[in-house]
mmCIF file of C-alpha atoms in Angstrom:
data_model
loop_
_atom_site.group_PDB
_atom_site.id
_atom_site.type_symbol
_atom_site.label_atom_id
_atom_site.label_comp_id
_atom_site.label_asym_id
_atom_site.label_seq_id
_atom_site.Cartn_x
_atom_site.Cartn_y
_atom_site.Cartn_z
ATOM 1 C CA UNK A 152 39.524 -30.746 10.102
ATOM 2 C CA UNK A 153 39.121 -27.060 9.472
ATOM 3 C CA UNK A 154 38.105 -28.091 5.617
ATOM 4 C CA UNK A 155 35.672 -30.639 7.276
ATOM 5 C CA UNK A 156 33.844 -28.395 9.256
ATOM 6 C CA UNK A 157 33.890 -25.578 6.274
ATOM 7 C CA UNK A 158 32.361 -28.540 4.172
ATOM 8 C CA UNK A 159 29.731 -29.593 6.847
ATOM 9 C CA UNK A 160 28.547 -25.627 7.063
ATOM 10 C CA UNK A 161 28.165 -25.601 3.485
ATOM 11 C CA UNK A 162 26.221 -28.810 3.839
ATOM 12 C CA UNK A 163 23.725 -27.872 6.344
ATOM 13 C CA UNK A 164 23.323 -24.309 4.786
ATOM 14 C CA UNK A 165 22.115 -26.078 1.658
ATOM 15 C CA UNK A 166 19.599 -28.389 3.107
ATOM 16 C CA UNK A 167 18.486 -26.048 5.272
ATOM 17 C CA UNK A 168 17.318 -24.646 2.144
ATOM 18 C CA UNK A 169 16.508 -27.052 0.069
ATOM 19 C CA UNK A 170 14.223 -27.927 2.914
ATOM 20 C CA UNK A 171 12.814 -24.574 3.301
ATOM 21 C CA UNK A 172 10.422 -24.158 4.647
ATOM 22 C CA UNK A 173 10.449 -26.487 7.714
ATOM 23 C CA UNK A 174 8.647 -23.712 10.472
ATOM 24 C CA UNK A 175 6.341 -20.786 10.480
ATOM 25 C CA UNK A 176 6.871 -17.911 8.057
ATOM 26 C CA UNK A 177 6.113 -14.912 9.801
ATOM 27 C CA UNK A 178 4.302 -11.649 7.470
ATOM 28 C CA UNK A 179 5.136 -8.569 9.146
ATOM 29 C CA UNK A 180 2.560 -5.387 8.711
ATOM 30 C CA UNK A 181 3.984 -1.881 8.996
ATOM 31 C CA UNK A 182 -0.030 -0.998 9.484
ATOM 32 C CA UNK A 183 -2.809 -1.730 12.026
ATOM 33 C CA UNK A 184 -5.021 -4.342 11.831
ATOM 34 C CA UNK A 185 -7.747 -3.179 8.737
ATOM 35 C CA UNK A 186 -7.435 -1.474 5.453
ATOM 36 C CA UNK A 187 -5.390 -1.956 2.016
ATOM 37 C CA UNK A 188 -2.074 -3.615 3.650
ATOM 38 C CA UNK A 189 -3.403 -5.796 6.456
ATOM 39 C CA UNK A 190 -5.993 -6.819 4.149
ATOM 40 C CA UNK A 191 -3.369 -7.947 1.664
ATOM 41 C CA UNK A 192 -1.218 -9.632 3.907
ATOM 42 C CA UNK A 193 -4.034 -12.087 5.297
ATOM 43 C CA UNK A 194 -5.601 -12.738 1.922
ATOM 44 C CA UNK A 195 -2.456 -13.838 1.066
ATOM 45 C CA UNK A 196 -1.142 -15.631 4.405
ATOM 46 C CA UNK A 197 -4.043 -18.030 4.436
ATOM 47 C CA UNK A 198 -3.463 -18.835 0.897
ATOM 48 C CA UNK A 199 0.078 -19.137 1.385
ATOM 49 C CA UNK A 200 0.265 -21.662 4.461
ATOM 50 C CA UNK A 201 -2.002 -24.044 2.799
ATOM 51 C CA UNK A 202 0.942 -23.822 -0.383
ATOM 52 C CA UNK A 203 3.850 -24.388 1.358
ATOM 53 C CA UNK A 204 2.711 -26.751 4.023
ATOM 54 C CA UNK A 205 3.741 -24.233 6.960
ATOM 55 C CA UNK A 206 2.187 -21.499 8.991
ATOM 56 C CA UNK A 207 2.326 -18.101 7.538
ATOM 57 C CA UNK A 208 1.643 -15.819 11.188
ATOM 58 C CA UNK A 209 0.512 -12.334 10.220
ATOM 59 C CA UNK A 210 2.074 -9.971 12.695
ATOM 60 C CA UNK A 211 1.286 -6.038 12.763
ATOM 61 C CA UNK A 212 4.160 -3.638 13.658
ATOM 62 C CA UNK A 213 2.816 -0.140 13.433
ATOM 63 C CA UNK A 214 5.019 1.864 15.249
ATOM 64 C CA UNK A 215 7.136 4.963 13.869
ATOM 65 C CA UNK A 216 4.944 5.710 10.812
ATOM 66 C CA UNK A 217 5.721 1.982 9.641
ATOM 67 C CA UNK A 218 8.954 2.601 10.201
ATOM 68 C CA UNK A 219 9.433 -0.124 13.224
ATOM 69 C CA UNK A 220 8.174 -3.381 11.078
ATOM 70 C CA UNK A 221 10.787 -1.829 8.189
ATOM 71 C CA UNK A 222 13.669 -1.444 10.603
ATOM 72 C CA UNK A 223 13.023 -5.502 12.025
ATOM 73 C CA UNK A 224 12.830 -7.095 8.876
ATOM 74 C CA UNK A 225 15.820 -5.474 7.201
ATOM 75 C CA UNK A 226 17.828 -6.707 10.497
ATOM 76 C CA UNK A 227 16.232 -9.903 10.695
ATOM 77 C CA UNK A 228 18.019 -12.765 9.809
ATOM 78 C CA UNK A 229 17.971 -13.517 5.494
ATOM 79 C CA UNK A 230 16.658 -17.459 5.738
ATOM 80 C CA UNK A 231 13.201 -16.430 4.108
ATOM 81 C CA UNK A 232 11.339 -16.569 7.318
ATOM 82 C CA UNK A 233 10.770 -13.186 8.247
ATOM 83 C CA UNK A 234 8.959 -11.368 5.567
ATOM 84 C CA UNK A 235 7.695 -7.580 5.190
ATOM 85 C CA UNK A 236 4.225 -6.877 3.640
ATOM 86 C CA UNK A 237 5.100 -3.709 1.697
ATOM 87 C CA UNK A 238 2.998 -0.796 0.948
ATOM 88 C CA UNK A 239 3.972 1.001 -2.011
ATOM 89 C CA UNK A 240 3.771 4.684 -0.147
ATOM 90 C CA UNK A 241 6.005 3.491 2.730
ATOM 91 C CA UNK A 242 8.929 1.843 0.597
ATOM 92 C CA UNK A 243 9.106 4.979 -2.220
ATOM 93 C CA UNK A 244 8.376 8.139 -0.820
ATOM 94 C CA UNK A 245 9.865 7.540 2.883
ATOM 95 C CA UNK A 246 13.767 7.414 1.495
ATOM 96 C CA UNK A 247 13.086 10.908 -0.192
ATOM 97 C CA UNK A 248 11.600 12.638 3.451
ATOM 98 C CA UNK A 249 13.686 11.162 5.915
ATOM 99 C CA UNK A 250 17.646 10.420 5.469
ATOM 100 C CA UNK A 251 17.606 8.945 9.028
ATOM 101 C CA UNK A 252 15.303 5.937 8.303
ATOM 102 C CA UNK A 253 16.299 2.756 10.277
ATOM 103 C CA UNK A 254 16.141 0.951 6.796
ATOM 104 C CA UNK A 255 17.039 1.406 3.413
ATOM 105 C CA UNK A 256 15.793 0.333 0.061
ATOM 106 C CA UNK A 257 18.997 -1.944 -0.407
ATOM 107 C CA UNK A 258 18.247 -3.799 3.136
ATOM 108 C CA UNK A 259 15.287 -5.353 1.323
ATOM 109 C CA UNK A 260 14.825 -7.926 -1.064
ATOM 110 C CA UNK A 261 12.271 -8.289 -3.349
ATOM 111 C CA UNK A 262 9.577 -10.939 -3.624
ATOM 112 C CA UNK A 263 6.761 -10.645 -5.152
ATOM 113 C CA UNK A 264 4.308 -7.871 -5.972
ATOM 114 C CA UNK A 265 0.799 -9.748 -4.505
ATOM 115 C CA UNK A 266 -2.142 -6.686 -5.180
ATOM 116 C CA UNK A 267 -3.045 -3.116 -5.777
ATOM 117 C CA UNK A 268 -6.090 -0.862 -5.395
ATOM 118 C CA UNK A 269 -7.016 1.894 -7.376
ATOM 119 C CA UNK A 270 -7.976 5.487 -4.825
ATOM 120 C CA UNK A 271 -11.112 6.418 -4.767
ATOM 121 C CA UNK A 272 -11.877 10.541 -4.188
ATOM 122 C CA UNK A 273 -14.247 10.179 -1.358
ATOM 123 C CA UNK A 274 -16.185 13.551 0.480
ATOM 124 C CA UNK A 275 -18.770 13.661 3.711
ATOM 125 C CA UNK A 276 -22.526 14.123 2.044
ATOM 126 C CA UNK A 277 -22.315 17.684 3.728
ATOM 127 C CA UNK A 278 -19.944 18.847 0.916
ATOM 128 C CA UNK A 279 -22.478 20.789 -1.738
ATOM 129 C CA UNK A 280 -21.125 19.098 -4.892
ATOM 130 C CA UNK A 281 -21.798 15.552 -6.674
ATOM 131 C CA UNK A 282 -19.432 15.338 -9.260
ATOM 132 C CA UNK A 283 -15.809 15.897 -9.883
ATOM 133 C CA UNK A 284 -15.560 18.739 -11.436
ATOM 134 C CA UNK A 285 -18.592 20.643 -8.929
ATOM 135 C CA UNK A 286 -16.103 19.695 -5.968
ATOM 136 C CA UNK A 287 -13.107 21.264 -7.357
ATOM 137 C CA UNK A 288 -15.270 24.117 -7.785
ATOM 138 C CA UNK A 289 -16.302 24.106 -4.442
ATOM 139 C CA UNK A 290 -13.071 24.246 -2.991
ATOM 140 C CA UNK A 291 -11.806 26.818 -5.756
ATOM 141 C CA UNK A 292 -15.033 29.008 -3.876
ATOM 142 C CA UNK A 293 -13.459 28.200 -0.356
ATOM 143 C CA UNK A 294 -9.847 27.570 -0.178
ATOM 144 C CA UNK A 295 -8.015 26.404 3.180
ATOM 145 C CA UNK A 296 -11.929 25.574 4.509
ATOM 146 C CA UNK A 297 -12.009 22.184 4.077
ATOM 147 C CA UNK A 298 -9.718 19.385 5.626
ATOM 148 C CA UNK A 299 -8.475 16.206 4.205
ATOM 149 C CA UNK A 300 -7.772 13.063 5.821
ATOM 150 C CA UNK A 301 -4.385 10.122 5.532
ATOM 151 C CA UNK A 302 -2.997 7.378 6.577
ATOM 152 C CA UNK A 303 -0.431 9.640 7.871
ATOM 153 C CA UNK A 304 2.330 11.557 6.938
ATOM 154 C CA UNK A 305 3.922 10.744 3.726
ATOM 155 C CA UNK A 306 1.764 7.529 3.016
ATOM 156 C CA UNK A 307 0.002 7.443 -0.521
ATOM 157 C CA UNK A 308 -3.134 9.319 0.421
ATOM 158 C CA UNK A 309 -0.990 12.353 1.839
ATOM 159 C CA UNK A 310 1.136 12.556 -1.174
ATOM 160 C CA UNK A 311 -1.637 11.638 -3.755
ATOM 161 C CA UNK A 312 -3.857 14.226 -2.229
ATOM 162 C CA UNK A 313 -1.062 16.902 -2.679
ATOM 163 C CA UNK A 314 -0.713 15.923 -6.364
ATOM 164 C CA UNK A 315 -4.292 16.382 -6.325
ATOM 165 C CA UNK A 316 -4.469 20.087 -4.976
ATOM 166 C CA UNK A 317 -1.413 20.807 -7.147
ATOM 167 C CA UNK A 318 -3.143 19.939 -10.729
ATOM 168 C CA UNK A 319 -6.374 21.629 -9.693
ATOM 169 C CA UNK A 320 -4.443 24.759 -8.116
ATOM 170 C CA UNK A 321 -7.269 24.315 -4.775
ATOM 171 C CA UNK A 322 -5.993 24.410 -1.263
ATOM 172 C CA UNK A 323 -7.270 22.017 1.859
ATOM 173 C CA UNK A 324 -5.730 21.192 5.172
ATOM 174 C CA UNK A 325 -3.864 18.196 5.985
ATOM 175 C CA UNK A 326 -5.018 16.294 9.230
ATOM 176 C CA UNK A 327 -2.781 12.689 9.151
ATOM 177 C CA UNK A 328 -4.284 10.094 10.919
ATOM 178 C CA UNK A 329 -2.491 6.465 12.331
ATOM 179 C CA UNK A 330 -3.876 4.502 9.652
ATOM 180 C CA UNK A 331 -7.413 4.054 7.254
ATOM 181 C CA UNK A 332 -9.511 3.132 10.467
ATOM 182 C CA UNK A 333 -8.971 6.574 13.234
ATOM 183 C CA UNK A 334 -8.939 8.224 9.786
ATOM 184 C CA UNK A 335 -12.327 7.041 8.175
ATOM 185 C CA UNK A 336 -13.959 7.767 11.634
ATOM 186 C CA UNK A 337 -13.952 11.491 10.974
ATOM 187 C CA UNK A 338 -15.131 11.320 7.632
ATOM 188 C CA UNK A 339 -17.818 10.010 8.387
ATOM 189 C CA UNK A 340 -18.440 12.325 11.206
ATOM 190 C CA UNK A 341 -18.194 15.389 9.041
ATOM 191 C CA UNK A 342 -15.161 16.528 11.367
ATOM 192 C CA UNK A 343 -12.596 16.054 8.197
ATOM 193 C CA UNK A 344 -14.596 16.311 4.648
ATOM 194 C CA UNK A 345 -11.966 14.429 2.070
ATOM 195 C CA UNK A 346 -10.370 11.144 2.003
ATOM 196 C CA UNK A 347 -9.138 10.145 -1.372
ATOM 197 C CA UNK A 348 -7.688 6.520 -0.418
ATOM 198 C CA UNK A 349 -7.894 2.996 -1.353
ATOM 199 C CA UNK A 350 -11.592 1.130 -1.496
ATOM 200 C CA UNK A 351 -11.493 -1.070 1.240
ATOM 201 C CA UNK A 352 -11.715 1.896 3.358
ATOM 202 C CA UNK A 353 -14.529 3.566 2.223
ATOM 203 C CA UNK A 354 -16.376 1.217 -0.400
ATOM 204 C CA UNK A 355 -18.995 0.226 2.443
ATOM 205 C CA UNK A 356 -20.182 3.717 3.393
ATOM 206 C CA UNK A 357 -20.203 4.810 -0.063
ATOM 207 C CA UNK A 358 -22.420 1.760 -0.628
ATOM 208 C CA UNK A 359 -24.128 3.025 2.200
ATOM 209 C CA UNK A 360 -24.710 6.460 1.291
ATOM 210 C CA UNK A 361 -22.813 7.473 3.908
ATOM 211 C CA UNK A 362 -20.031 9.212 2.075
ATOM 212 C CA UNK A 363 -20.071 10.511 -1.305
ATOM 213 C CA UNK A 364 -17.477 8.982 -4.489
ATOM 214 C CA UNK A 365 -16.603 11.383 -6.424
ATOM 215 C CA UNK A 366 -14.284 10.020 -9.012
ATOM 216 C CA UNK A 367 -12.046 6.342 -8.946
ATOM 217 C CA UNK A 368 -8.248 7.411 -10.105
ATOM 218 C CA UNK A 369 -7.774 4.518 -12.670
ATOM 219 C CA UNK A 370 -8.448 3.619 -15.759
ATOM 220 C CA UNK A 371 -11.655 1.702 -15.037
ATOM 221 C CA UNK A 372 -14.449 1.648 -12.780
ATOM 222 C CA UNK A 373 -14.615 -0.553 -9.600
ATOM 223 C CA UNK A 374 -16.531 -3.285 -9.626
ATOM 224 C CA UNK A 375 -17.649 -2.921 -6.112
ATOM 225 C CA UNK A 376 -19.210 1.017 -6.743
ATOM 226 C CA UNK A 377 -19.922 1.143 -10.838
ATOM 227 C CA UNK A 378 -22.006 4.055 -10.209
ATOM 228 C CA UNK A 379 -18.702 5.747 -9.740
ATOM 229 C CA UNK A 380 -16.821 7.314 -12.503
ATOM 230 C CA UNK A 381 -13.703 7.418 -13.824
ATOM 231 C CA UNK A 382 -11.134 10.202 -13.282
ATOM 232 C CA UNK A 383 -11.140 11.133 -16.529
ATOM 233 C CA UNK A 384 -15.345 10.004 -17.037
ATOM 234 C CA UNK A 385 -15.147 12.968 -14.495
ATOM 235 C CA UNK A 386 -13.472 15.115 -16.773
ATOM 236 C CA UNK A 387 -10.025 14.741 -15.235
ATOM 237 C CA UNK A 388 -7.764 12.862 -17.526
ATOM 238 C CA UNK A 389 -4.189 11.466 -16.411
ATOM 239 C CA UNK A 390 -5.002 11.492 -12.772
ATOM 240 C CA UNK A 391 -4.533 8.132 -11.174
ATOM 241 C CA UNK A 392 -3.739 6.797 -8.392
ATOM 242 C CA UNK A 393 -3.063 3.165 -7.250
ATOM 243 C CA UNK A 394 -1.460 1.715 -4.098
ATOM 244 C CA UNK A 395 0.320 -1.374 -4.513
ATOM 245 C CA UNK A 396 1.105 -4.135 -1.803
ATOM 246 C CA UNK A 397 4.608 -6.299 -2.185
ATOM 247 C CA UNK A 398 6.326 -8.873 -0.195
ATOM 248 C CA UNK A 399 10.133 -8.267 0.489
ATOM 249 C CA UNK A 400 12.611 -9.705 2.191
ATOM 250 C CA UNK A 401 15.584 -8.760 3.975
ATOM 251 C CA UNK A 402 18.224 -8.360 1.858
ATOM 252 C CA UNK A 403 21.298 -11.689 1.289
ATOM 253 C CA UNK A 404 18.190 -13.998 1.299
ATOM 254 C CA UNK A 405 19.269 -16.839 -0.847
ATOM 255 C CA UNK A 406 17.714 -16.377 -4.246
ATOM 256 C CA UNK A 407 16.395 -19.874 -4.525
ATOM 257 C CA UNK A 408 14.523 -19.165 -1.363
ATOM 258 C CA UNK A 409 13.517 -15.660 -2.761
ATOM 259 C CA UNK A 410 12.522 -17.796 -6.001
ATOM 260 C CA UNK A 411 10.918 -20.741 -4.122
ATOM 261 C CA UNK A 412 8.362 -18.007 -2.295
ATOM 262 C CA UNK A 413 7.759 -16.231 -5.241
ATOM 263 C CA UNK A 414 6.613 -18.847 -6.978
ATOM 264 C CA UNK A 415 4.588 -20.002 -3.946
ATOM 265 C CA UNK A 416 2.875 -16.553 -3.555
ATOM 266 C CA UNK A 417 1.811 -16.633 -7.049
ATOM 267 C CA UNK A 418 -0.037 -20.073 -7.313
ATOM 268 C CA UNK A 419 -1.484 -18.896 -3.715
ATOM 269 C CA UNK A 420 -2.782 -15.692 -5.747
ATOM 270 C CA UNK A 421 -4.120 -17.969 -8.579
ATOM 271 C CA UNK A 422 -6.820 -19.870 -6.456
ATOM 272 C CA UNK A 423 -10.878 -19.139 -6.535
ATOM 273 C CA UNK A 424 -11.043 -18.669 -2.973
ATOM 274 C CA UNK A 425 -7.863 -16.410 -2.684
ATOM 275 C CA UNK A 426 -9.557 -14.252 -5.725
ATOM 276 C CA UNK A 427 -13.005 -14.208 -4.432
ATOM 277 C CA UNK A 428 -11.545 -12.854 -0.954
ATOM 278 C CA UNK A 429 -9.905 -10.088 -2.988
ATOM 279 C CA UNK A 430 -12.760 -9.151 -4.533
ATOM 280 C CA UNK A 431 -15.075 -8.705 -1.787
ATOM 281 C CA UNK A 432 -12.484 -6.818 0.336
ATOM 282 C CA UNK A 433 -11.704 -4.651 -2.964
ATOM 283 C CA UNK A 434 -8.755 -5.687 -3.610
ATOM 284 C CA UNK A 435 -6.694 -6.509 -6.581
ATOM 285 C CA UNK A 436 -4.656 -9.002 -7.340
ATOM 286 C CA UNK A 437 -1.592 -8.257 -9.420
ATOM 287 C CA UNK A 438 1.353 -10.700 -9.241
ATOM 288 C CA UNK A 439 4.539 -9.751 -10.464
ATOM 289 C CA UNK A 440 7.905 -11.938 -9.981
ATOM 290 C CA UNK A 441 10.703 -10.073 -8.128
ATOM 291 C CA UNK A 442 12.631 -8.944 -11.262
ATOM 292 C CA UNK A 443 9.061 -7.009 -11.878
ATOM 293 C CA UNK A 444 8.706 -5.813 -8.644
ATOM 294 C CA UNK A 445 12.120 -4.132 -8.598
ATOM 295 C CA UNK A 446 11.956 -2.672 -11.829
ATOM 296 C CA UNK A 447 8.466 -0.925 -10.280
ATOM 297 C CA UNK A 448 10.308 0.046 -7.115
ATOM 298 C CA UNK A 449 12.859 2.250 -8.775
ATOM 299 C CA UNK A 450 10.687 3.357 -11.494
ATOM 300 C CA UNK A 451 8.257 5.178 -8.629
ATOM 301 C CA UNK A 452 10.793 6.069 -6.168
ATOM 302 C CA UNK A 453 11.927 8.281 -9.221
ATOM 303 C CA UNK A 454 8.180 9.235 -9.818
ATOM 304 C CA UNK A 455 7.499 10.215 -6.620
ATOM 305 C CA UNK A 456 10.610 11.973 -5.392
ATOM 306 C CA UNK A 457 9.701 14.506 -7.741
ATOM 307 C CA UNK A 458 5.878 15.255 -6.596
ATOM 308 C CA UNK A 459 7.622 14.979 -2.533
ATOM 309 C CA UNK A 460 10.228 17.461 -3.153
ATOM 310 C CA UNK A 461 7.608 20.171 -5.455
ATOM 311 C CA UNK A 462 4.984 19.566 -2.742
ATOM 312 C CA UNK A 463 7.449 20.214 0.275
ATOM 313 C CA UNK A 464 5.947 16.716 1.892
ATOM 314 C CA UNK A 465 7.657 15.299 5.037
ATOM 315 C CA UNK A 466 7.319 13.199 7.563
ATOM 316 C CA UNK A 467 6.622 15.667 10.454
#
């Protein structure tokens, strides 16, 4: 009896996932609703339901620095429906400023890597320079005067920004904000002068006029402000900076489930709408299996331990 019942567990385990899926998928956040990550995880939620024939419910957790939506989905239970939307900040910098996290690299499985976006060095108009090399200047000319805003502590703006200050030798305050959209709201206001962050939070008013871009840290220009240079157009070569977005999920998922949403995510990535949506949000879409996406993940948790621990960033 006892070998019957083993046998009938093994059974139902296996349909249960060779049927997978057969109910909603949820996509948690660790952000608030706008920006680089939420963006992301909707593009590809909508594409993603219409793949695998079941809801895909976006769901943003924000709490404790992105902490709380980490912490659920590395304790949820490993059946492939409950899925993190990573950001690339959050899941290598945080295990080098906190040893207390509620979640650890291992507790997470990955997926797929779905986009990216380039950072774009954005200033208010008031700032008296219009080029790369004039604002470093500027700030050379008046150092601790000007602010500059992030997503909060220890996300990629923070740390970028410090890299930032730390090849030009320039100095600027820190104010962290709870995500792109509190954060953009003093830029624009002239209360905090610098955000150098991702373009879906700033293409608009640059577009606008409203703020001033400097420089975009990668290789090319965006397609959404042209009249923007280059980082190293601007005269600054090897800085760049690019946020990436990846879908994880908690760790002892079944790798045929793992596989069978991989594969999913990348034909939902693949279609004219899904690319089109991308574009117009400023968004790039880079799939990479999870093999690739792992191989990332250590690569720039070892890449940016090293700029955390020079530039003394934490999570306070």
């Amino acid at each position: 009896m006892a070998a019957c019942a083993a046998f009938a567990g093994l059974h139902s385990a296996a349909h249960a996932q060779a049927s997978f899926p057969n109910k909603p998928i949820t996509l948690i956040v660790p952000n608030p609703p706008g920006g680089l990550v939420d963006g992301s995880a909707r593009i590809v939620s909508d594409a993603l339901a219409k793949v695998l024939a079941q809801p895909v419910v976006v769901t943003n957790q924000p709490g404790g620095s992105g902490n709380v939506a980490y912490g659920n989905v590395a304790k949820a239970a490993p059946d492939g429906y409950t899925l993190l939307t990573s950001y690339s900040a959050y899941h290598v910098g945080y295990p080098h400023m906190n040893p207390k996290l509620p979640w650890a690299q291992k507790d997470l499985t990955p997926v797929a890597l779905v986009t990216v976006a380039t950072n774009v060095i954005a200033v208010h108009p008031s700032i008296q320079a219009n080029t790369l090399p004039e604002f470093i200047a500027y700030v050379k000319k008046n150092p601790g005067k000007l602010s500059y805003a992030s997503q909060g502590n220890g996300s990629l703006s923070h740390m970028g920004t410090e890299m930032f200050k730390q090849r030009n030798g320039i100095s600027m305050v820190h104010i962290p904000y709870r995500g792109s959209g509190a954060a953009i709201t003093d830029v624009l206001s002239g209360q905090v002068q610098v955000f150098i962050t991702t373009p879906p939070s700033v293409m608009g008013h640059i577009q606008a006029g409203k703020l001033k871009g400097l420089a975009v840290a990668g290789p090319t220009r965006h397609s959404g402000i042209p009249h923007v240079p280059t980082t190293a157009e601007a005269g600054l070569k090897g800085f760049e900076l690019e946020a990436w977005v990846g879908i994880f999920a908690p760790a002892g998922t079944p790798p045929d489930v793992v596989a069978k949403l991989s594969g999913a995510i990348k034909q939902a990535m693949e279609t004219p709408e899904t690319k089109s949506r991308a574009q117009t949000a400023g968004i790039e879409i880079r799939y990479k299996d999870a093999a690739a996406l792992d191989a990332q993940v250590k690569q720039e948790t070892e890449f940016w331990g090293k700029v955390i621990a020079s530039s003394k960033i934490t999570m306070d």
